Short mmCIF file of C-alpha atoms in Angstrom, two decimals:
data_model
loop_
_atom_site.label_atom_id
_atom_site.label_comp_id
_atom_site.label_asym_id
_atom_site.label_seq_id
_atom_site.Cartn_x
_atom_site.Cartn_y
_atom_site.Cartn_z
CA MET Y 4 -106.89 -129.19 74.81
CA ALA Y 5 -107.63 -130.81 78.18
CA LEU Y 6 -106.23 -134.11 76.92
CA GLY Y 7 -103.06 -132.27 75.95
CA THR Y 8 -102.61 -130.77 79.42
CA PHE Y 9 -103.38 -134.19 80.92
CA ALA Y 10 -100.59 -135.78 78.82
CA LEU Y 11 -98.16 -133.00 79.73
CA GLY Y 12 -98.99 -133.19 83.42
CA THR Y 13 -98.58 -136.96 83.48
CA ASP Y 14 -95.25 -136.69 81.66
CA ALA Y 15 -93.96 -134.04 84.09
CA PHE Y 16 -94.68 -135.97 87.31
CA VAL Y 17 -94.84 -139.68 86.46
CA ILE Y 18 -91.07 -140.05 86.34
CA SER Y 19 -91.06 -139.81 90.14
CA GLY Y 20 -92.87 -143.15 90.38
CA VAL Y 21 -90.40 -144.97 88.09
CA LEU Y 22 -87.20 -143.10 88.98
CA SER Y 23 -85.37 -146.13 90.38
CA LYS Y 24 -86.17 -148.19 87.29
CA VAL Y 25 -85.04 -145.37 84.98
CA GLY Y 26 -81.77 -145.06 86.90
CA ASN Y 27 -81.12 -148.81 86.82
CA SER Y 28 -81.95 -149.03 83.12
CA LEU Y 29 -79.66 -146.12 82.18
CA ASN Y 30 -76.91 -147.21 84.60
CA VAL Y 31 -76.92 -144.06 86.75
CA SER Y 32 -77.47 -143.50 90.46
CA LEU Y 33 -80.84 -142.56 91.94
CA GLY Y 34 -79.64 -139.01 92.61
CA THR Y 35 -78.44 -138.59 89.04
CA ALA Y 36 -81.74 -139.94 87.70
CA GLY Y 37 -83.53 -137.36 89.86
CA LEU Y 38 -81.74 -134.61 87.94
CA LEU Y 39 -83.98 -135.47 84.98
CA ILE Y 40 -86.74 -133.64 86.86
CA THR Y 41 -84.37 -130.72 87.47
CA VAL Y 42 -83.67 -130.57 83.73
CA PHE Y 43 -87.36 -130.66 82.83
CA SER Y 44 -88.45 -128.09 85.41
CA GLY Y 45 -85.51 -125.77 84.86
CA VAL Y 46 -85.97 -125.70 81.10
CA TYR Y 47 -89.71 -125.14 81.52
CA ALA Y 48 -89.16 -122.21 83.89
CA VAL Y 49 -86.78 -120.50 81.47
CA SER Y 50 -88.30 -121.47 78.13
CA ALA Y 51 -91.97 -120.71 78.89
CA PRO Y 52 -91.62 -116.89 78.96
CA VAL Y 53 -89.11 -116.90 76.08
CA SER Y 54 -91.39 -119.11 73.96
CA ALA Y 55 -94.34 -116.85 74.76
CA VAL Y 56 -92.42 -113.88 73.32
CA LEU Y 57 -91.13 -115.73 70.24
CA THR Y 58 -94.55 -117.13 69.33
CA GLY Y 59 -96.64 -114.25 70.64
CA ASN Y 60 -97.89 -113.22 67.18
CA MET Y 61 -98.65 -116.75 65.96
CA CYS Y 62 -102.11 -118.31 65.75
CA ARG Y 63 -102.82 -120.14 69.01
CA LYS Y 64 -103.83 -123.30 67.17
CA ARG Y 65 -100.49 -123.39 65.34
CA VAL Y 66 -98.59 -122.86 68.56
CA MET Y 67 -100.38 -125.76 70.26
CA GLN Y 68 -99.80 -128.02 67.27
CA LEU Y 69 -96.09 -127.15 67.28
CA ALA Y 70 -95.90 -127.73 71.02
CA LEU Y 71 -97.56 -131.15 70.79
CA LEU Y 72 -95.26 -132.20 67.93
CA ILE Y 73 -92.22 -131.31 70.04
CA PHE Y 74 -93.76 -133.11 73.01
CA VAL Y 75 -94.50 -136.32 71.06
CA VAL Y 76 -91.00 -136.41 69.52
CA ALA Y 77 -89.52 -135.94 73.00
CA ASN Y 78 -91.42 -138.88 74.48
CA VAL Y 79 -90.67 -141.16 71.55
CA LEU Y 80 -87.00 -140.28 72.08
CA ALA Y 81 -87.40 -141.19 75.77
CA VAL Y 82 -88.91 -144.56 74.86
CA PHE Y 83 -85.83 -145.52 72.85
CA ALA Y 84 -83.20 -143.61 74.84
CA PRO Y 85 -80.10 -145.87 74.97
CA ASP Y 86 -78.28 -143.81 77.62
CA TYR Y 87 -78.63 -141.01 80.12
CA ALA Y 88 -77.49 -138.24 77.75
CA ILE Y 89 -80.24 -139.01 75.23
CA MET Y 90 -82.78 -139.15 78.06
CA VAL Y 91 -81.66 -135.68 79.20
CA ALA Y 92 -82.16 -134.39 75.64
CA ALA Y 93 -85.64 -135.94 75.62
CA ARG Y 94 -86.58 -134.18 78.87
CA VAL Y 95 -85.31 -130.85 77.50
CA LEU Y 96 -87.54 -131.21 74.42
CA ALA Y 97 -90.52 -132.28 76.53
CA ALA Y 98 -90.11 -129.21 78.74
CA VAL Y 99 -89.96 -126.88 75.75
CA GLY Y 100 -93.17 -128.42 74.39
CA ALA Y 101 -94.93 -128.18 77.75
CA GLY Y 102 -93.85 -124.58 78.30
CA LEU Y 103 -95.18 -123.67 74.87
CA TYR Y 104 -98.46 -125.57 75.12
CA THR Y 105 -99.97 -124.79 78.51
CA PRO Y 106 -100.13 -120.96 78.27
CA SER Y 107 -101.38 -121.21 74.67
CA ALA Y 108 -104.12 -123.66 75.66
CA ALA Y 109 -105.26 -121.33 78.46
CA ALA Y 110 -105.30 -118.35 76.08
CA ALA Y 111 -107.17 -120.33 73.44
CA ALA Y 112 -109.77 -121.55 75.93
CA ALA Y 113 -110.41 -117.99 77.07
CA GLY Y 114 -110.57 -116.81 73.46
CA ILE Y 115 -113.11 -119.26 72.07
CA ALA Y 116 -115.46 -119.43 75.07
CA LYS Y 117 -118.28 -117.01 75.69
CA PRO Y 118 -117.49 -114.42 78.37
CA GLU Y 119 -119.86 -116.05 80.85
CA GLU Y 120 -118.29 -119.49 80.19
CA ARG Y 121 -114.59 -118.60 80.30
CA GLY Y 122 -114.14 -119.72 83.89
CA ARG Y 123 -115.49 -123.18 83.10
CA ALA Y 124 -113.42 -123.39 79.92
CA LEU Y 125 -110.20 -122.56 81.77
CA THR Y 126 -111.09 -124.97 84.56
CA LEU Y 127 -111.63 -127.76 82.04
CA VAL Y 128 -108.45 -127.18 80.06
CA LEU Y 129 -106.12 -126.56 83.00
CA GLY Y 130 -107.96 -129.24 84.99
CA GLY Y 131 -106.10 -131.74 82.82
CA LEU Y 132 -103.03 -131.02 84.95
CA THR Y 133 -104.98 -131.76 88.14
CA VAL Y 134 -106.46 -134.96 86.75
CA ALA Y 135 -102.97 -136.00 85.70
CA ASN Y 136 -101.94 -135.99 89.37
CA ALA Y 137 -104.99 -138.01 90.41
CA VAL Y 138 -105.16 -140.49 87.53
CA GLY Y 139 -102.28 -140.15 85.07
CA VAL Y 140 -99.40 -140.40 87.52
CA PRO Y 141 -100.76 -143.40 89.50
CA LEU Y 142 -101.66 -145.22 86.28
CA GLY Y 143 -98.31 -144.40 84.68
CA THR Y 144 -96.52 -145.52 87.83
CA PHE Y 145 -98.43 -148.81 87.85
CA ILE Y 146 -97.53 -149.50 84.21
CA GLY Y 147 -93.92 -148.49 84.77
CA GLN Y 148 -93.57 -150.71 87.85
CA ALA Y 149 -95.48 -153.69 86.43
CA VAL Y 150 -94.23 -153.61 82.82
CA SER Y 151 -91.59 -151.02 81.88
CA TRP Y 152 -91.01 -147.31 82.33
CA ARG Y 153 -90.54 -147.06 78.56
CA VAL Y 154 -94.13 -148.22 78.04
CA THR Y 155 -95.29 -145.36 80.29
CA PHE Y 156 -93.61 -142.79 78.03
CA ALA Y 157 -94.97 -144.55 74.94
CA ILE Y 158 -98.52 -144.16 76.25
CA VAL Y 159 -97.89 -140.49 77.05
CA ALA Y 160 -96.65 -139.99 73.47
CA ALA Y 161 -99.80 -141.69 72.15
CA LEU Y 162 -101.97 -139.31 74.19
CA GLY Y 163 -100.07 -136.42 72.63
CA VAL Y 164 -100.79 -137.77 69.14
CA ILE Y 165 -104.52 -138.07 69.91
CA ALA Y 166 -104.59 -134.52 71.30
CA TYR Y 167 -102.82 -133.23 68.18
CA ALA Y 168 -105.31 -134.99 65.90
CA GLY Y 169 -108.24 -133.62 67.89
CA LEU Y 170 -106.93 -130.05 67.73
CA THR Y 171 -106.24 -130.31 64.01
CA ARG Y 172 -109.70 -131.60 63.24
CA SER Y 173 -111.94 -129.60 65.56
CA LEU Y 174 -110.27 -126.27 66.38
CA ASP Y 175 -110.54 -123.21 64.16
CA GLU Y 176 -107.85 -120.58 63.71
CA ILE Y 177 -107.41 -118.49 66.88
CA PRO Y 178 -105.55 -115.21 66.33
CA SER Y 179 -102.99 -114.00 68.84
CA THR Y 180 -104.03 -111.40 71.39
CA GLY Y 181 -100.56 -109.80 71.36
CA VAL Y 182 -97.20 -110.35 72.99
CA VAL Y 183 -95.59 -109.11 76.20
CA SER Y 184 -91.86 -108.41 75.89
CA LEU Y 185 -89.24 -109.94 78.15
CA ARG Y 186 -88.45 -106.44 79.46
CA ASP Y 187 -92.06 -106.02 80.58
CA ARG Y 188 -92.01 -109.42 82.26
CA ILE Y 189 -88.83 -108.60 84.15
CA SER Y 190 -90.11 -105.19 85.24
CA ALA Y 191 -93.34 -106.79 86.50
CA ALA Y 192 -91.26 -108.93 88.86
CA ALA Y 193 -90.21 -105.77 90.70
CA ILE Y 194 -93.75 -104.73 91.67
CA LYS Y 195 -94.06 -104.33 95.43
CA GLY Y 196 -95.10 -107.58 97.08
CA VAL Y 197 -94.31 -109.73 94.02
CA PRO Y 198 -90.66 -110.71 94.74
CA SER Y 199 -91.38 -111.99 98.26
CA THR Y 200 -94.43 -113.92 97.08
CA LEU Y 201 -92.49 -115.56 94.24
CA LEU Y 202 -89.62 -116.37 96.61
CA SER Y 203 -91.92 -118.09 99.10
CA VAL Y 204 -93.41 -120.19 96.27
CA ILE Y 205 -89.98 -121.25 95.01
CA ILE Y 206 -88.78 -122.28 98.47
CA ALA Y 207 -91.98 -124.11 99.43
CA ILE Y 208 -92.19 -126.00 96.14
CA CYS Y 209 -88.53 -126.93 96.51
CA GLY Y 210 -89.40 -128.52 99.84
CA VAL Y 211 -92.46 -130.38 98.56
CA PHE Y 212 -90.63 -131.79 95.53
CA THR Y 213 -87.47 -132.65 97.42
CA LEU Y 214 -89.61 -135.41 98.93
CA TYR Y 215 -92.04 -136.00 96.05
CA ILE Y 216 -89.34 -136.69 93.44
CA TYR Y 217 -88.06 -139.57 95.58
CA LEU Y 218 -91.41 -140.58 97.06
CA ALA Y 219 -91.37 -144.12 95.60
CA TRP Y 220 -87.87 -144.70 96.98
CA PHE Y 221 -88.82 -143.13 100.33
CA ILE Y 222 -91.91 -145.33 100.70
CA GLY Y 223 -89.90 -148.40 99.70
CA ARG Y 224 -87.16 -147.77 102.23
CA VAL Y 225 -89.42 -146.76 105.13
CA GLY Y 226 -92.58 -148.81 104.51
CA GLY Y 227 -91.20 -151.74 102.55
CA LEU Y 228 -93.58 -151.23 99.62
CA THR Y 229 -92.34 -152.24 96.18
CA GLY Y 230 -93.60 -152.60 92.64
CA ALA Y 231 -97.24 -151.88 91.83
CA ALA Y 232 -98.11 -151.39 95.54
CA ILE Y 233 -96.44 -147.98 95.35
CA THR Y 234 -99.22 -146.94 92.95
CA ILE Y 235 -101.66 -146.77 95.87
CA ILE Y 236 -99.51 -144.11 97.55
CA TYR Y 237 -99.48 -141.98 94.41
CA LEU Y 238 -103.22 -142.45 94.05
CA ILE Y 239 -103.79 -141.22 97.61
CA PHE Y 240 -101.62 -138.18 97.00
CA GLY Y 241 -103.28 -137.42 93.66
CA VAL Y 242 -106.85 -137.64 94.95
CA THR Y 243 -106.17 -135.54 98.05
CA ALA Y 244 -104.28 -132.98 95.93
CA VAL Y 245 -107.36 -132.61 93.71
CA VAL Y 246 -109.53 -132.11 96.81
CA CYS Y 247 -107.02 -129.54 98.04
CA ASN Y 248 -107.07 -127.72 94.70
CA PHE Y 249 -110.86 -127.38 94.66
CA SER Y 250 -111.04 -126.51 98.37
CA ALA Y 251 -108.50 -123.72 97.90
CA GLY Y 252 -110.91 -121.79 95.68
CA TRP Y 253 -113.63 -121.83 98.34
CA LEU Y 254 -111.21 -120.90 101.12
CA ILE Y 255 -109.79 -117.96 99.17
CA ASP Y 256 -113.30 -116.58 98.77
CA HIS Y 257 -113.89 -116.73 102.53
CA MET Y 258 -110.47 -116.00 104.07
CA ALA Y 259 -107.60 -113.62 103.47
CA PRO Y 260 -105.19 -115.34 101.04
CA ALA Y 261 -102.21 -114.36 103.20
CA ARG Y 262 -103.68 -116.32 106.14
CA ILE Y 263 -104.40 -119.35 103.94
CA ALA Y 264 -100.80 -119.35 102.71
CA ALA Y 265 -99.47 -119.03 106.27
CA LEU Y 266 -101.59 -121.96 107.47
CA ALA Y 267 -100.52 -124.04 104.45
CA PHE Y 268 -96.81 -123.37 105.03
CA ALA Y 269 -97.20 -124.21 108.73
CA GLY Y 270 -99.07 -127.39 107.83
CA LEU Y 271 -96.26 -128.43 105.49
CA VAL Y 272 -93.72 -127.96 108.28
CA VAL Y 273 -95.71 -130.27 110.55
CA VAL Y 274 -96.31 -132.93 107.90
CA HIS Y 275 -92.67 -132.97 106.76
CA VAL Y 276 -91.45 -133.28 110.36
CA ALA Y 277 -93.88 -136.21 110.78
CA PHE Y 278 -92.37 -137.82 107.67
CA ALA Y 279 -88.90 -137.45 109.20
CA LEU Y 280 -90.00 -139.02 112.50
CA THR Y 281 -91.63 -141.91 110.66
CA ALA Y 282 -88.46 -142.43 108.62
CA TRP Y 283 -86.48 -142.74 111.87
CA ALA Y 284 -88.99 -145.01 113.63
CA GLY Y 285 -90.42 -146.96 110.69
CA ASP Y 286 -89.57 -150.64 110.46
CA GLY Y 287 -91.48 -151.72 107.37
CA SER Y 288 -94.35 -153.13 109.43
CA THR Y 289 -98.05 -152.74 108.71
CA TRP Y 290 -98.41 -149.80 111.10
CA THR Y 291 -95.63 -147.97 109.26
CA VAL Y 292 -97.47 -148.36 105.96
CA TYR Y 293 -100.71 -147.05 107.51
CA VAL Y 294 -98.92 -144.06 109.01
CA LEU Y 295 -97.25 -143.28 105.69
CA ALA Y 296 -100.58 -143.51 103.86
CA LEU Y 297 -102.14 -141.10 106.37
CA LEU Y 298 -99.23 -138.68 106.08
CA VAL Y 299 -99.38 -138.77 102.28
CA ALA Y 300 -103.10 -137.92 102.45
CA LEU Y 301 -102.44 -134.98 104.78
CA TRP Y 302 -99.54 -133.96 102.55
CA GLY Y 303 -101.80 -133.91 99.50
CA LEU Y 304 -104.33 -131.77 101.36
CA THR Y 305 -101.68 -129.15 102.24
CA SER Y 306 -99.07 -129.27 99.48
CA TRP Y 307 -101.12 -127.35 96.88
CA LEU Y 308 -103.07 -125.10 99.23
CA PHE Y 309 -100.59 -122.24 99.38
CA TYR Y 310 -100.14 -121.80 95.62
CA PRO Y 311 -103.66 -120.60 94.72
CA ALA Y 312 -103.54 -118.25 97.73
CA GLN Y 313 -100.24 -116.80 96.57
CA GLN Y 314 -101.63 -116.47 93.05
CA LYS Y 315 -104.45 -114.30 94.36
CA ARG Y 316 -101.94 -112.17 96.27
CA LEU Y 317 -100.00 -111.72 93.03
CA VAL Y 318 -103.17 -110.61 91.26
CA LEU Y 319 -103.97 -108.09 94.01
CA ALA Y 320 -100.42 -106.74 93.98
CA ALA Y 321 -100.07 -106.49 90.19
CA GLY Y 322 -103.46 -105.04 89.25
CA SER Y 323 -103.67 -104.61 85.47
CA ARG Y 324 -100.38 -106.45 85.01
CA ALA Y 325 -101.71 -109.60 86.69
CA PRO Y 326 -101.45 -111.86 83.59
CA VAL Y 327 -97.73 -111.11 83.27
CA VAL Y 328 -97.10 -111.64 86.99
CA LEU Y 329 -99.06 -114.92 86.98
CA SER Y 330 -96.81 -116.22 84.21
CA LEU Y 331 -93.86 -115.46 86.48
CA GLY Y 332 -95.66 -117.39 89.21
CA ALA Y 333 -95.80 -120.45 86.93
CA SER Y 334 -92.08 -120.11 86.23
CA SER Y 335 -91.37 -119.89 89.97
CA LEU Y 336 -93.27 -123.15 90.44
CA TYR Y 337 -90.98 -124.99 88.04
CA ALA Y 338 -87.88 -123.20 89.33
CA GLY Y 339 -88.65 -124.64 92.76
CA GLN Y 340 -89.00 -128.11 91.28
CA ALA Y 341 -85.65 -127.72 89.52
CA LEU Y 342 -83.93 -126.80 92.79
CA ALA Y 343 -85.62 -129.77 94.48
CA GLY Y 344 -84.02 -132.17 92.04
CA VAL Y 345 -80.57 -130.86 92.93
CA LEU Y 346 -81.23 -130.77 96.68
CA GLY Y 347 -82.84 -134.19 96.79
CA GLY Y 348 -80.14 -135.71 94.62
CA ALA Y 349 -77.49 -134.50 97.03
CA LEU Y 350 -79.34 -135.78 100.12
CA VAL Y 351 -80.76 -139.10 98.98
CA LYS Y 352 -77.51 -140.93 99.79
CA HIS Y 353 -77.92 -139.86 103.44
CA GLY Y 354 -81.20 -141.75 103.86
CA PRO Y 355 -84.95 -141.07 103.77
CA ALA Y 356 -85.06 -138.88 106.90
CA SER Y 357 -82.66 -136.36 105.32
CA LEU Y 358 -85.16 -135.65 102.51
CA ALA Y 359 -88.01 -135.04 104.96
CA ILE Y 360 -85.84 -132.79 107.16
CA ALA Y 361 -84.82 -130.72 104.14
CA ALA Y 362 -88.46 -130.47 103.08
CA ALA Y 363 -89.46 -129.26 106.55
CA ALA Y 364 -86.63 -126.70 106.56
CA CYS Y 365 -87.76 -125.32 103.19
CA ALA Y 366 -91.36 -125.02 104.39
CA LEU Y 367 -90.18 -123.24 107.55
CA ILE Y 368 -88.08 -120.76 105.54
CA ALA Y 369 -91.01 -120.15 103.16
CA LEU Y 370 -93.24 -119.48 106.18
CA ALA Y 371 -90.70 -117.00 107.60
CA VAL Y 372 -90.42 -115.17 104.26
CA HIS Y 373 -94.18 -115.04 103.96
CA LEU Y 374 -94.77 -113.78 107.51
CA ALA Y 375 -92.15 -111.07 107.10
CA ALA Y 376 -93.66 -109.87 103.82
CA SER Y 377 -97.35 -110.11 104.70
CA ALA Y 378 -97.46 -108.93 108.31
CA ARG Y 379 -99.81 -106.07 107.46
CA GLU Y 380 -102.20 -108.44 105.68
CA LEU Y 381 -102.16 -110.93 108.53
CA PHE Y 382 -102.41 -108.37 111.33
CA PRO Y 383 -104.00 -105.23 109.91
CA ALA Y 384 -103.68 -102.19 112.17
CA ARG Y 385 -106.94 -100.91 113.62
CA GLU Y 386 -107.80 -97.31 112.88
CA PRO Y 387 -108.26 -95.22 116.05
CA ALA Y 388 -111.85 -94.42 116.83
CA LEU Y 389 -112.84 -90.84 116.05
CA PRO Y 390 -114.20 -88.78 118.99
CA GLU Y 391 -117.90 -88.08 119.03
CA PRO Y 392 -118.69 -84.56 117.70
CA ALA Y 393 -119.92 -82.06 120.33
CA PRO Y 394 -123.66 -81.29 120.19
CA SER Y 395 -124.38 -78.18 118.17
CA THR Y 396 -125.98 -75.17 119.88
CA VAL Y 397 -126.87 -73.51 116.60
CA PRO Y 398 -130.54 -73.86 115.67
CA ALA Y 399 -130.96 -76.24 112.79
CA THR Y 400 -131.79 -74.73 109.44
CA PRO Y 401 -133.80 -76.61 106.83
CA SER Y 402 -130.61 -77.41 104.89
CA THR Y 403 -128.96 -78.75 108.04
CA ARG Y 404 -131.87 -81.02 108.79
CA SER Y 405 -131.90 -82.48 105.31
CA SER Y 406 -128.18 -83.19 105.44
CA VAL Y 407 -128.62 -84.99 108.75
#
C-alpha cells in the first residue's frame, strides 16, 4: 500500500520537473503544459468524494486494485501520448485512480492494524506520499531531464504494477466500513470554523504551487541551472519538506495549531518575497544559485507546516464528523493546486518574478483570512478575576469544616 501511495505521489508532482520537456515534446507552450497539473488536481478534488460514495460499499482491496489498474493504464497512455489532448486524458485517468486509491489505502491500513498500531500503519502507508516528494520526484526529474520524460512515466507505471501484484498476493478481503453521502459531506462543510479554514488552505496551496509547478523553469531562468542539475533543487525541497512534515506533529502537540498556521503563512510571505527579489537581482552567477538553494530549503521547511495545523483545527471544529471534514480538507488541497496551474500559466509569460509575487500575495491573503477567522484562538480573552469572598462570621460547623 505504501508503494502505491509512493507511485501516486511521484506521478502527481514529478511533472513539475519535466514540464518544459513535456511542452516541447507535445508542441504546446509552457503555460499550457502547466495546465496538466490543473487537470490532475481539479479532477482529483472533485472525483475523490464522488468515488468514495460510489465505491463506499465495496471491499477495500477491490477498490485499491481498481484504482491501481486505472492508474497504470493512465501512465502507459502518458508514455505513448502523441499529442496534448491524449496527455490530458491520461492525467484525468491518473487523477481518478489517485483519488480512489489514497482514501481506500488509509481506511484499509486502519482496518487491518491492531488498535495500538493504527497510527504507525497510517504513517507508513500515507508516508509514501512524503517519501515521493523526497525521493520519487527528484529521481523522476533526473531521469526525465537526462533521458526522457516518457521514461519517467513508464517507471511510475511499473511501480503501480508491482503495488497491484503485492496487494493481490498478500492482502485479504477488507470489508467496507460504510459510506458517507454527498449531502452529508456538503453539510459538514458548513460547520462553524470549517469554511474559513478550508479557504485559507486553498489560497495558500495556490500560492505554493504557483511557484512549484514552474520551479524548474524558474531556477533555470534565474540561476542558470539546466538538465540534471535541477534535480538537486528538487532534492533539497523534498528533504526539507519531509523534515517539515515530521516537525509539524511535534509543534502541534506543544503549540496552538492556529498560531502554527499563522507563523507558517507569515513565513511563506517572507520566503516568496525573497524569491521575487532574487528573480529581479539574480544574474545566473554562483551566488544566485546558492541563494536559490537556501530559499528552496527554507521554502520546504515552511510550505507544508500550515496544513497539519489546519487539519487539527478542522478536527477540533468538526468533532465526531472529523473524518468527513478531513476528506474535504484533502479536496481543498488539490483545488488549490488546480487554481495554481491556471494562475501560474497566465503569469509565466511575464517572467519569474511575477510567479513569486503572486505566490507571496496568495500567502498574504491566506494569512489575513486565517487571522480574521482565528482571532479568538490566537488572542484568547482573559476571564476577569473573581473577588475574594468575605470572611465568614458564622462559627464553623463540622460539615462546614469538612467541605473546606
